[in-house]
Coordinates of C-alpha atoms in Angstrom, one line a residue:
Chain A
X1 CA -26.6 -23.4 -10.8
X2 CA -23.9 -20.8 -11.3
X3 CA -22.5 -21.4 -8.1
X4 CA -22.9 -25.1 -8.7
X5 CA -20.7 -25.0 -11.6
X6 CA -18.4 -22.2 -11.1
X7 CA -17.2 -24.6 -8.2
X8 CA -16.9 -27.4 -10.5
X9 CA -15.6 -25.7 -13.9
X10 CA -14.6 -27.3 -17.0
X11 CA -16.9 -30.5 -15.7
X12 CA -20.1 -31.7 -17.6
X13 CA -22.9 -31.3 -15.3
X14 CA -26.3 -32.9 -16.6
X15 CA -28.9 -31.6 -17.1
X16 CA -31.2 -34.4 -15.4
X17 CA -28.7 -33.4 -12.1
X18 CA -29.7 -29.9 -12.2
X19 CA -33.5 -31.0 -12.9
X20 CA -33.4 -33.7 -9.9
X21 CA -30.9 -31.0 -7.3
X22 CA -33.4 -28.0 -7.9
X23 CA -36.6 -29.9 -8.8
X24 CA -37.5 -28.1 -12.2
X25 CA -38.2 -28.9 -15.5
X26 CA -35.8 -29.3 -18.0
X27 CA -37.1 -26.3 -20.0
X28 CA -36.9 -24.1 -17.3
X29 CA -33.1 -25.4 -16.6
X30 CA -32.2 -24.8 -20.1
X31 CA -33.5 -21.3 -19.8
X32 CA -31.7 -20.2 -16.9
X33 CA -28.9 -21.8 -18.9
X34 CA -29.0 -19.5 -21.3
X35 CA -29.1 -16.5 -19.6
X36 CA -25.9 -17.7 -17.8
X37 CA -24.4 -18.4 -21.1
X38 CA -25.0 -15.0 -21.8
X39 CA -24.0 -13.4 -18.9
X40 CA -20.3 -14.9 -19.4
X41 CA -20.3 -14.3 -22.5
X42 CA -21.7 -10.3 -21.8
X43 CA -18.9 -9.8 -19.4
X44 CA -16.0 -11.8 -21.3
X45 CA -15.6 -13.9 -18.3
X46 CA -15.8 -17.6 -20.0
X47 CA -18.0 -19.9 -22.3
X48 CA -20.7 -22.1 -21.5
X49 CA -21.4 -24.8 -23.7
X50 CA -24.3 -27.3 -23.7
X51 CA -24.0 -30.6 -24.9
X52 CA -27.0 -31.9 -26.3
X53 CA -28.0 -35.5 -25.9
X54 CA -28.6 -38.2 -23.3
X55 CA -25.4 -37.9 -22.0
X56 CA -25.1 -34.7 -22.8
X57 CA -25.3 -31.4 -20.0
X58 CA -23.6 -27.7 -19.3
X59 CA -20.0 -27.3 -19.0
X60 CA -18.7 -23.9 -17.6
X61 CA -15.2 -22.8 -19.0
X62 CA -14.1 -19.2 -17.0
X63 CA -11.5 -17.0 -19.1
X64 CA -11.0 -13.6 -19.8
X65 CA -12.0 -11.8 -23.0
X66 CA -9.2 -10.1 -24.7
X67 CA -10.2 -6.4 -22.9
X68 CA -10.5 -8.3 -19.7
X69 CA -7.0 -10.1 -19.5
X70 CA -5.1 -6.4 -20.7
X71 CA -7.1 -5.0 -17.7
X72 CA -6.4 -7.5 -15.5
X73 CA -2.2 -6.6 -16.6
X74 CA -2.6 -3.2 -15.9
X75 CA -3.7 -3.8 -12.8
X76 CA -0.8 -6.0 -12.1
X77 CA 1.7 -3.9 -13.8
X78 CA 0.5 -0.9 -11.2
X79 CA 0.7 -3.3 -7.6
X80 CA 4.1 -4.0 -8.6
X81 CA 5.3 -0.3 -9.8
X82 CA 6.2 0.7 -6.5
X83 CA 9.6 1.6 -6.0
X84 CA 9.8 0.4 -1.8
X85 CA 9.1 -3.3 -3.7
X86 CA 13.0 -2.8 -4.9
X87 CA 15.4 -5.5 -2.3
X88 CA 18.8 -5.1 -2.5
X89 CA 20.9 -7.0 -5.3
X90 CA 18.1 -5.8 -8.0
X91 CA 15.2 -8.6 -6.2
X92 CA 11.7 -7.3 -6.8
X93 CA 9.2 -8.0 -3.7
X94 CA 6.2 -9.8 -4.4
X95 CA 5.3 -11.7 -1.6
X96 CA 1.9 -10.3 -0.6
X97 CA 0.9 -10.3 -4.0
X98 CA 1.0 -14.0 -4.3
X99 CA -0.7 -14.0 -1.1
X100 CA -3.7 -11.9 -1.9
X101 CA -6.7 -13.3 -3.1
X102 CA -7.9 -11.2 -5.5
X103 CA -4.2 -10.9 -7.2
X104 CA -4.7 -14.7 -6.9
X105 CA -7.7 -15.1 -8.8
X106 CA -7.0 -12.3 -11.5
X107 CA -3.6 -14.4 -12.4
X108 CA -5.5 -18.3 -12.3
X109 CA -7.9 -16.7 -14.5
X110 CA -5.2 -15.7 -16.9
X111 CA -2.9 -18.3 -17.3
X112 CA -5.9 -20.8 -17.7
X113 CA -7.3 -18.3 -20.6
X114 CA -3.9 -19.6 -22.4
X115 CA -4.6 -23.1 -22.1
X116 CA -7.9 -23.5 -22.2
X117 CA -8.2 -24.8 -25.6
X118 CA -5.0 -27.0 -25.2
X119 CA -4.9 -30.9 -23.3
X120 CA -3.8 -30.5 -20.3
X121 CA -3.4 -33.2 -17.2
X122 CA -1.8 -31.6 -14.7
X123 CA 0.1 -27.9 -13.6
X124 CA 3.7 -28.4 -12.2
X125 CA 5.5 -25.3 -10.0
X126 CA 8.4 -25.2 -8.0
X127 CA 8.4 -24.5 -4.3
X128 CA 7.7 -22.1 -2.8
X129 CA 6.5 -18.7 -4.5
X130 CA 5.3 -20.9 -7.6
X131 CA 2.6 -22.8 -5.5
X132 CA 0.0 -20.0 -5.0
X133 CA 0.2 -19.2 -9.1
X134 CA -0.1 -23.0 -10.0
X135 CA -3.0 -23.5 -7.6
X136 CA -4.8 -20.6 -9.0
X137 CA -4.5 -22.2 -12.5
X138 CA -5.2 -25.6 -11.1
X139 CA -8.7 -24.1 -10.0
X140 CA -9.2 -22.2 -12.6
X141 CA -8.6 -25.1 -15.2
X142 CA -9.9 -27.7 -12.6
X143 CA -6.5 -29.7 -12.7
X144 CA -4.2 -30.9 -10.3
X145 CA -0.9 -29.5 -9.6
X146 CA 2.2 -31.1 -8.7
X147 CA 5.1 -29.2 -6.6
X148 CA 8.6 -30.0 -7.3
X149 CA 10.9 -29.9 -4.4
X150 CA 14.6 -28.4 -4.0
X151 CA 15.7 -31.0 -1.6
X152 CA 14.4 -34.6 0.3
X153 CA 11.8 -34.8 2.4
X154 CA 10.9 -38.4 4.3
X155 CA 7.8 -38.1 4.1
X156 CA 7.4 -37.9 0.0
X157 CA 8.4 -42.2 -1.1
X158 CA 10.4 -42.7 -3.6
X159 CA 11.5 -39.5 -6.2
X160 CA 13.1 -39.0 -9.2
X161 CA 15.8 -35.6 -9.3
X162 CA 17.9 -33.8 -11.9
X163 CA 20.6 -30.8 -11.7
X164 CA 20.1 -28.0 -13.0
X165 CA 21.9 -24.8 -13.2
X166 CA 20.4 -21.7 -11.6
X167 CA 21.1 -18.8 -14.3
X168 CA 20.9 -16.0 -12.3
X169 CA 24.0 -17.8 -9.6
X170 CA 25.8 -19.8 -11.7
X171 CA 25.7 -22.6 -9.2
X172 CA 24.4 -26.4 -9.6
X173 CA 21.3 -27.6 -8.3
X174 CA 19.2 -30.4 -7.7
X175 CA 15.2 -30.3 -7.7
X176 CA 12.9 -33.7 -7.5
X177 CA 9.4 -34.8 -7.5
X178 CA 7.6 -37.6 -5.8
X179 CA 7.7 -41.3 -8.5
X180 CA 3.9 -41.5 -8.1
X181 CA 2.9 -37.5 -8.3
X182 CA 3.1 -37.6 -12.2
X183 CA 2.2 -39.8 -14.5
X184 CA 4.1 -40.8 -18.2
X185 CA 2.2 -39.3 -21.4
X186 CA 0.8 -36.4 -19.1
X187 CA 0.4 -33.2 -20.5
X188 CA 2.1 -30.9 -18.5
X189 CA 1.7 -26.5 -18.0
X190 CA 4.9 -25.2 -16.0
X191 CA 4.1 -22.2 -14.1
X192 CA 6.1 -20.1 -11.4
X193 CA 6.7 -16.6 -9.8
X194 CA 9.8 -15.0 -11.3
X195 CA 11.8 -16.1 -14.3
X196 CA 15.8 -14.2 -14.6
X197 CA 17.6 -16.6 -16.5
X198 CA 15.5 -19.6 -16.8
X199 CA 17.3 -22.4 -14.8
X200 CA 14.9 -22.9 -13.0
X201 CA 12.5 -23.6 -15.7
X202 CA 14.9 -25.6 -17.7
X203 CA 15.2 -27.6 -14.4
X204 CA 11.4 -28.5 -14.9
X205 CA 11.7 -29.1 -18.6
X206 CA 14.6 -31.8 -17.8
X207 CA 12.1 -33.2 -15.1
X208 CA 9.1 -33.4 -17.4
X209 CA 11.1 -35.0 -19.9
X210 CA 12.7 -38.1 -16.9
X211 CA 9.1 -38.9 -16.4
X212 CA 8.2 -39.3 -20.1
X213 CA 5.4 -36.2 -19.8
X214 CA 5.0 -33.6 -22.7
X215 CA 5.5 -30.0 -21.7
X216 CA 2.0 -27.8 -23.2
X217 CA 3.7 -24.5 -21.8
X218 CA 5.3 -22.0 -19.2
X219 CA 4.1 -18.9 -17.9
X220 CA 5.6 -16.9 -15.3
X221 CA 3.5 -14.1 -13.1
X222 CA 6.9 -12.0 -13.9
X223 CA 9.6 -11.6 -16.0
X224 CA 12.8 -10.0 -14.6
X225 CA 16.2 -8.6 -16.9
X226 CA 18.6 -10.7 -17.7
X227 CA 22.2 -10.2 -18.8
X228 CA 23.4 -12.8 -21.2
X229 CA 21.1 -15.3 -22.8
X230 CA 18.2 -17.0 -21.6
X231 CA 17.9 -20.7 -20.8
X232 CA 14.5 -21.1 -21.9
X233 CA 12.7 -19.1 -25.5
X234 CA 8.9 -19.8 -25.0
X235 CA 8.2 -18.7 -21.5
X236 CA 5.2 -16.5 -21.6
X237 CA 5.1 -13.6 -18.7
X238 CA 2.1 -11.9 -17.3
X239 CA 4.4 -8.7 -16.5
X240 CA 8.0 -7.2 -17.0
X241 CA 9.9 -6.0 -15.0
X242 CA 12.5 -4.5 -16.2
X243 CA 15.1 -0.8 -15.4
X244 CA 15.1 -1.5 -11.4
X245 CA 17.4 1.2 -11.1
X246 CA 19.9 0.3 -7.9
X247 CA 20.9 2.7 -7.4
X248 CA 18.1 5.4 -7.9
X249 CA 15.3 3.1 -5.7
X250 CA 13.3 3.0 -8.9
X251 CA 11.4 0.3 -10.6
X252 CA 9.5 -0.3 -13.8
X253 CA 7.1 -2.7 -14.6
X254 CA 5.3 -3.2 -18.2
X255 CA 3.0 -5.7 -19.3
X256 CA 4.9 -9.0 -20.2
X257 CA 4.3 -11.2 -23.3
X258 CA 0.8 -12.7 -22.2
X259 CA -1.3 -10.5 -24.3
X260 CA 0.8 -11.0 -27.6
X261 CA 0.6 -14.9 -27.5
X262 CA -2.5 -15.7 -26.1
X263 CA -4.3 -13.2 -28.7
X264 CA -1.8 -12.6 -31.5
X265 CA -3.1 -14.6 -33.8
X266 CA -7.2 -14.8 -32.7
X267 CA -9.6 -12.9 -33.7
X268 CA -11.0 -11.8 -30.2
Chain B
X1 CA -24.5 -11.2 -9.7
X2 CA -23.7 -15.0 -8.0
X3 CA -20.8 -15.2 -9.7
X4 CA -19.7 -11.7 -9.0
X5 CA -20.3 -12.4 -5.7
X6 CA -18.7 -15.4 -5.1
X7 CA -15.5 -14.2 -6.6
X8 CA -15.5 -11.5 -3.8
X9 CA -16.6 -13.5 -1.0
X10 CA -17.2 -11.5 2.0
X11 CA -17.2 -8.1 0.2
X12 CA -20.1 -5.6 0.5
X13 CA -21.2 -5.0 -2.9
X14 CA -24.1 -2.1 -3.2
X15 CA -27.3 -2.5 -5.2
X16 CA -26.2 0.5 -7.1
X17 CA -23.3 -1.3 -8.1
X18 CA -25.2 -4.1 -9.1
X19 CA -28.1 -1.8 -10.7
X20 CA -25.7 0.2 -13.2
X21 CA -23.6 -2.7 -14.2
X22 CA -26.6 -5.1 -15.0
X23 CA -28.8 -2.1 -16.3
X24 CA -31.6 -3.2 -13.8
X25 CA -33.7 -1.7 -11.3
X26 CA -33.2 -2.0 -7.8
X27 CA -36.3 -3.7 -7.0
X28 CA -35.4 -6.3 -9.5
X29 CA -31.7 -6.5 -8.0
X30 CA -33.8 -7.0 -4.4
X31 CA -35.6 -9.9 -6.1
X32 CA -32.7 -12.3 -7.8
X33 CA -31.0 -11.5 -4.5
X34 CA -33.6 -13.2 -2.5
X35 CA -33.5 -15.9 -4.6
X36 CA -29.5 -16.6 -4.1
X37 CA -29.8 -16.1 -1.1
X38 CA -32.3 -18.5 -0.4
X39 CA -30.9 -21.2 -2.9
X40 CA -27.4 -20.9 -0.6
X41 CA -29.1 -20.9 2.7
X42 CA -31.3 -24.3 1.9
X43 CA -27.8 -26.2 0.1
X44 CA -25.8 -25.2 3.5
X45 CA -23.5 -23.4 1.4
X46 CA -23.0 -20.0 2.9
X47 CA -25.3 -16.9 3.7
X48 CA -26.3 -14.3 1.8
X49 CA -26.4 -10.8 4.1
X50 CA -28.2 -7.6 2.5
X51 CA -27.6 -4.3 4.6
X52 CA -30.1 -1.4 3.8
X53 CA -29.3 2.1 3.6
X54 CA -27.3 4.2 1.2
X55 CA -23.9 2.2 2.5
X56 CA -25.6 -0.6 2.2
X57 CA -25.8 -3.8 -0.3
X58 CA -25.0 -7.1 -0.1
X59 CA -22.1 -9.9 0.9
X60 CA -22.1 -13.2 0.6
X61 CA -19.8 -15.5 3.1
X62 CA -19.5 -19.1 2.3
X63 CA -19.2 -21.8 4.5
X64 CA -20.8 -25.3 5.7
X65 CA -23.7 -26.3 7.2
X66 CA -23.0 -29.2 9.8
X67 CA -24.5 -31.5 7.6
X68 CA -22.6 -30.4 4.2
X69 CA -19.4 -30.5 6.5
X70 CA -19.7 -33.9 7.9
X71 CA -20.2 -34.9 4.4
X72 CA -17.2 -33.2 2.9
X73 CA -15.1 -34.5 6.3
X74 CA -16.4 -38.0 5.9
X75 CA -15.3 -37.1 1.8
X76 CA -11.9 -37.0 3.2
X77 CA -11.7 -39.5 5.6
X78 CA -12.4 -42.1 2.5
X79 CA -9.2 -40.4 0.3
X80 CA -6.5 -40.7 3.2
X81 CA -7.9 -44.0 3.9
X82 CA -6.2 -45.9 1.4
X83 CA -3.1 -48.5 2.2
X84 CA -1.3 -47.3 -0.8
X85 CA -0.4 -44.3 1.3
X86 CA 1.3 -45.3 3.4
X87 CA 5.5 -44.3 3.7
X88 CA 8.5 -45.4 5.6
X89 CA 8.6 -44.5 9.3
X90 CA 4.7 -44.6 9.9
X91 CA 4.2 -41.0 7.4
X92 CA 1.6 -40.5 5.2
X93 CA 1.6 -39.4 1.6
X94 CA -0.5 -36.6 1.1
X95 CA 1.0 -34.6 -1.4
X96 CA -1.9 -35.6 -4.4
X97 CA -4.2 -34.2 -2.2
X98 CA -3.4 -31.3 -1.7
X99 CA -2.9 -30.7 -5.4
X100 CA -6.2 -31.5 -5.9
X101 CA -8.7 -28.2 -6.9
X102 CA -11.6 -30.1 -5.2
X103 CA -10.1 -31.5 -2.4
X104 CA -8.5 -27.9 -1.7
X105 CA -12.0 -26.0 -2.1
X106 CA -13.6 -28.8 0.4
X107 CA -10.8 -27.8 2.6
X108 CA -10.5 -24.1 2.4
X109 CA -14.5 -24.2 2.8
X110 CA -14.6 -26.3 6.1
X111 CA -11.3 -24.3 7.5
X112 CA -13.4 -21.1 6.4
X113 CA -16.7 -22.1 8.3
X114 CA -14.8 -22.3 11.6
X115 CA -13.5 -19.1 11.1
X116 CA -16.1 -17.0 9.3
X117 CA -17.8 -15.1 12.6
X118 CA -13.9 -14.2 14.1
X119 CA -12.0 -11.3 13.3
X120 CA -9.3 -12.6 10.7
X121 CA -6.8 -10.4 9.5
X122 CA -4.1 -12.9 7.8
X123 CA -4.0 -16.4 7.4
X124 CA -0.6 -18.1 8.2
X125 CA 1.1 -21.7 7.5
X126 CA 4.5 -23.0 6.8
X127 CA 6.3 -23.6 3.4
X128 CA 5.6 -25.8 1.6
X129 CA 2.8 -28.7 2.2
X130 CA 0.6 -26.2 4.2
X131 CA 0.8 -23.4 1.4
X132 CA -2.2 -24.9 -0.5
X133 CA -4.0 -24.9 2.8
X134 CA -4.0 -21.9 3.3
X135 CA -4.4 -20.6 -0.1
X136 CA -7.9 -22.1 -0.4
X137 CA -8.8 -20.8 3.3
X138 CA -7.8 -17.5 2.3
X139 CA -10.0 -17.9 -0.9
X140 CA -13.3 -18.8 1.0
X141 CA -12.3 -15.7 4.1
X142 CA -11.4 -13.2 1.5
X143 CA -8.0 -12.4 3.3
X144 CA -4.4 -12.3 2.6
X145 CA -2.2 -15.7 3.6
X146 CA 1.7 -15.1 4.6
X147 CA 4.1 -17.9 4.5
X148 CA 6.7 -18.9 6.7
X149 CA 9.9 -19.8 5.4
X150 CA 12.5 -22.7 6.7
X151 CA 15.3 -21.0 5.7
X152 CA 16.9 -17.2 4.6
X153 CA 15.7 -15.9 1.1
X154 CA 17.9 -13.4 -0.3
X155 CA 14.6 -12.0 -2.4
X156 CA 12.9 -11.2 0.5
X157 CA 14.4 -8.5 2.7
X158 CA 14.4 -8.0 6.3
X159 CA 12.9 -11.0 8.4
X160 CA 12.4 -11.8 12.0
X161 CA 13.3 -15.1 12.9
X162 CA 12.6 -17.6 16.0
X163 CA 13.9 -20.9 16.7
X164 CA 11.6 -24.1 17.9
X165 CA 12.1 -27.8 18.8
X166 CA 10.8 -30.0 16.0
X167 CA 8.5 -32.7 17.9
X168 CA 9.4 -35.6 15.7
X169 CA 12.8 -35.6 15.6
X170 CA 13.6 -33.6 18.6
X171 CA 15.6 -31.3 16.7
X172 CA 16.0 -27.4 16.7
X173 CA 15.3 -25.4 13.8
X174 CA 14.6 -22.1 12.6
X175 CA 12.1 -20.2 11.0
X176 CA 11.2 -16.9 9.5
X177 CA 8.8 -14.5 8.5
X178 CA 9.5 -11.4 5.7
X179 CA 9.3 -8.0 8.6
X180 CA 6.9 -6.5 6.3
X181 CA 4.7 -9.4 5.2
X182 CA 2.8 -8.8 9.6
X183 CA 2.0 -5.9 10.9
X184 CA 1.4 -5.8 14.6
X185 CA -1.8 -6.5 16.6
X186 CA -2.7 -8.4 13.4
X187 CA -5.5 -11.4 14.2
X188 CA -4.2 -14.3 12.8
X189 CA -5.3 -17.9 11.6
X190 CA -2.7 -21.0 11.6
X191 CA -3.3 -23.9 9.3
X192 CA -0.9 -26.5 8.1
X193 CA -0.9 -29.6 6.1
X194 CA -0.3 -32.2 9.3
X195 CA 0.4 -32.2 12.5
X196 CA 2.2 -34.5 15.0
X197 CA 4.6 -33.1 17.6
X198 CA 3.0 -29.8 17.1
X199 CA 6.4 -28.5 17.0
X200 CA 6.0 -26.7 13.9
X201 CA 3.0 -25.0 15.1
X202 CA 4.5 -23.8 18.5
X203 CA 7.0 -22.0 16.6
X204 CA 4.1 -20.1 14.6
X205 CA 3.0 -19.1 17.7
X206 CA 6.5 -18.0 18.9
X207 CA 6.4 -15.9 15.5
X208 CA 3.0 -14.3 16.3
X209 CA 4.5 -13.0 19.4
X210 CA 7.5 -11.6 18.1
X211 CA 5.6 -9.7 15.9
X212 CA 3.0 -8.6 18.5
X213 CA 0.3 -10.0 16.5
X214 CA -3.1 -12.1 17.8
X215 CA -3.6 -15.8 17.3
X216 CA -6.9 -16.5 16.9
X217 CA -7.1 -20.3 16.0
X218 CA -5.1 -22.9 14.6
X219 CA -6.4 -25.7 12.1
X220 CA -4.8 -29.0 10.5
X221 CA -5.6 -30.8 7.8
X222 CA -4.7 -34.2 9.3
X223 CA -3.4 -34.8 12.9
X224 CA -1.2 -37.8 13.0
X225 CA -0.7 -40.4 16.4
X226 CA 1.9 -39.0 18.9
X227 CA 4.0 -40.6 21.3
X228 CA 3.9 -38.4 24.7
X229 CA 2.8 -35.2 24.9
X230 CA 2.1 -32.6 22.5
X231 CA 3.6 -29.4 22.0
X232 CA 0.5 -27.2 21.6
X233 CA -3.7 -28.4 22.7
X234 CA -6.0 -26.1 21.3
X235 CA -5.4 -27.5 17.3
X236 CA -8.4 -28.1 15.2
X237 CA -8.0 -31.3 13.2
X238 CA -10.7 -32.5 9.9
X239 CA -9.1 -35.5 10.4
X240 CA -7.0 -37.9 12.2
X241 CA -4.8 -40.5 11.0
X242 CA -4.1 -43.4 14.0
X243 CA -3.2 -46.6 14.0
X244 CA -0.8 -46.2 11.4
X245 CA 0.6 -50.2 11.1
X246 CA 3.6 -49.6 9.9
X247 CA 3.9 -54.0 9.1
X248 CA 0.7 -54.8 8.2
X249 CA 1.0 -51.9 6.2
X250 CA -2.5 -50.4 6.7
X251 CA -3.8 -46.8 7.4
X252 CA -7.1 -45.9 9.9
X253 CA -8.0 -42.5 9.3
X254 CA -11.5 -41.3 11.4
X255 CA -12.8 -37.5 11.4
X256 CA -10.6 -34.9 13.4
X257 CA -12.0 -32.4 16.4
X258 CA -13.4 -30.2 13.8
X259 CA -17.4 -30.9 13.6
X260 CA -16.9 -30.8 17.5
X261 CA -15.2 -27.1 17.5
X262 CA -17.4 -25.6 15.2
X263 CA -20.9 -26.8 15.5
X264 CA -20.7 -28.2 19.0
X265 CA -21.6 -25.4 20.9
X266 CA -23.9 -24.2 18.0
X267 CA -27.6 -25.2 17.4
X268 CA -27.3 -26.0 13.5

């Protein structure tokens, strides 16, 4: 059963299909539904909730506890302190991390802890470091995710573009997404890789806004320095990175604003 | 201890490990192990493996039985088969697929099974459509996924770089791979999105050479219907699209090479 529905999360399950799939009686079920329930909630991994009823059933929600999520950040904040990550022109190296499972899974796990309690229909990125972080959500939260392209591609139908202006280059740019990938009224989570001065977001934000979705939110894995103002206020970061030190070889990362917003104001 | 487990497929996880952190005793550990790992070997979801000794413990590798993956194929074959799909110049749209969490854990699952006795080091696709791909594959095998880019990055340091013939068009292009993203004599897994030409593919294998890695298989999502010869002829497909009528405007789609690859030398 935990299998069962950590594979399909946030989705009712009945109780007459676990009954029927393991061939038990419904006490017995709602037993070994209890001591998943407090497994989850032992280890601050997520909530499940039982619905009682005829239509009723068990719906698994995974998140991290408070302690859990600032573990998981430390844990980020030491794979990227390491100064050979530093590229020229002040770029930070992350590539393997967005290819590592485990990093992966630690980062879906904490962006959908921000939005669990919110409505949301679908998680947008941009290509191509942002697809691994909004796939992660998107299993996490059990929602699609949508990828929004820098240029055309044949093989997409019909698309709807803006410009945008990349902070960090001052230079004009044009993004799109696919007509039929999005749909009006959707509720919308942004996510990507690296935020400098926001363009790129913005870009998104201008996108959301041509199709007639809402935006719920935008969370970048990190959060580089920026001189001069930010295009975009209420990004949230998982990490900082800020003092890469050119010239020295040196960088330093620090948690971001995740812990801050998602826990500020609960009582966790 | 399932969930633990399935988070860190293909990881040996000791008894101790499990004993201290659950507060139980080993014999009881022994016992709710027997029971997962008899609930995944009758659902054809994966095996559970317990090595004895004081190295030992357990690890759980997920995968398909051939019944569960003719299931989740046949699954497939019933999305892509839909007229609605169909694009300009005989393509396919795909794109909502591949956003989809449980299309992607279908596919990383399947991709997985063929894989999961092999020596894998690194999974590797293409930006962007194949990314997802190989995300969920690298999920199910436990093992890092590198991308290959279309074009130079600034934010990604030194690259090697080989050129190849695109199928389709019959073009030349280029693509590259971060220097430090492969290290040599690396075994390494292809997967991609879809395949026609096998253009896109060859050069991957081009790429594996120049960085004296070791391919060990390559697997599509979809294989599309090619006019003359392809480009590379040992690519597992889930499934095929053919008959692609570009004026009647209908799609056939049928079930790829895969069940044949994996299970037909097997007795499953």
């Amino acid at each position: 059963m935990t299998r069962y529905m950590m594979e399909h999360p946030r989705t009712l399950v009945s109780l007459k299909f676990f009954g029927q799939r393991y061939d038990s009686a419904k006490s017995s079920i709602s037993e070994d539904l209890s001591i998943i329930r407090h497994a989850f909630h032992t280890w601050g991994m997520g909530r499940l909730e039982t619905i009682p009823g005829a239509s009723g059933g068990a719906v698994l929600t995974p998140f991290y506890s408070k302690e859990n999520a600032e573990a998981a950040i430390a844990d980020l904040v030491k794979e990227v302190s390491d100064d050979s990550r530093l590229l020229q022109g002040g770029y930070v190296y992350l590539s393997d991390l967005i290819g590592r499972p485990d990093i992966l899974r630690r980062v879906g796990r904490l962006i959908a802890t921000q939005y669990v309690d919110k409505d949301v229909d679908v998680i947008m990125t941009v290509e191509t470091k942002g697809i691994p972080i909004a796939q992660s959500v998107a299993m996490y939260l059990n929602k699609p995710f949508v990828i929004v392209r820098n240029s055309s591609h044949i093989t997409e139908g019909p698309t709807v573009s803006v410009n945008y202006v990349s902070g960090s280059v001052k230079r004009i740019k044009k993004m799109e997404l696919s007509r039929r990938t999005l749909s009006a009224g959707a509720n919308v989570v942004v996510v990507d890789d690296f935020m400098k001065g926001g363009g790129t977001l913005n870009g998104m934000k201008s996108l959301i806004k041509e199709f007639d979705a809402h935006l719920v939110g935008m969370t970048v894995f990190a959060e580089g320095e920026v001189s001069g103002e930010r295009l975009v206020d209420n990004c949230t970061s998982l990490i900082k990175v800020n003092a890469v030190d050119d010239r020295n070889k040196t960088i330093s990362a620090q948690a971001g604003s995740f812990i801050d917003t998602v826990f500020g104001n609960k009582e966790n």
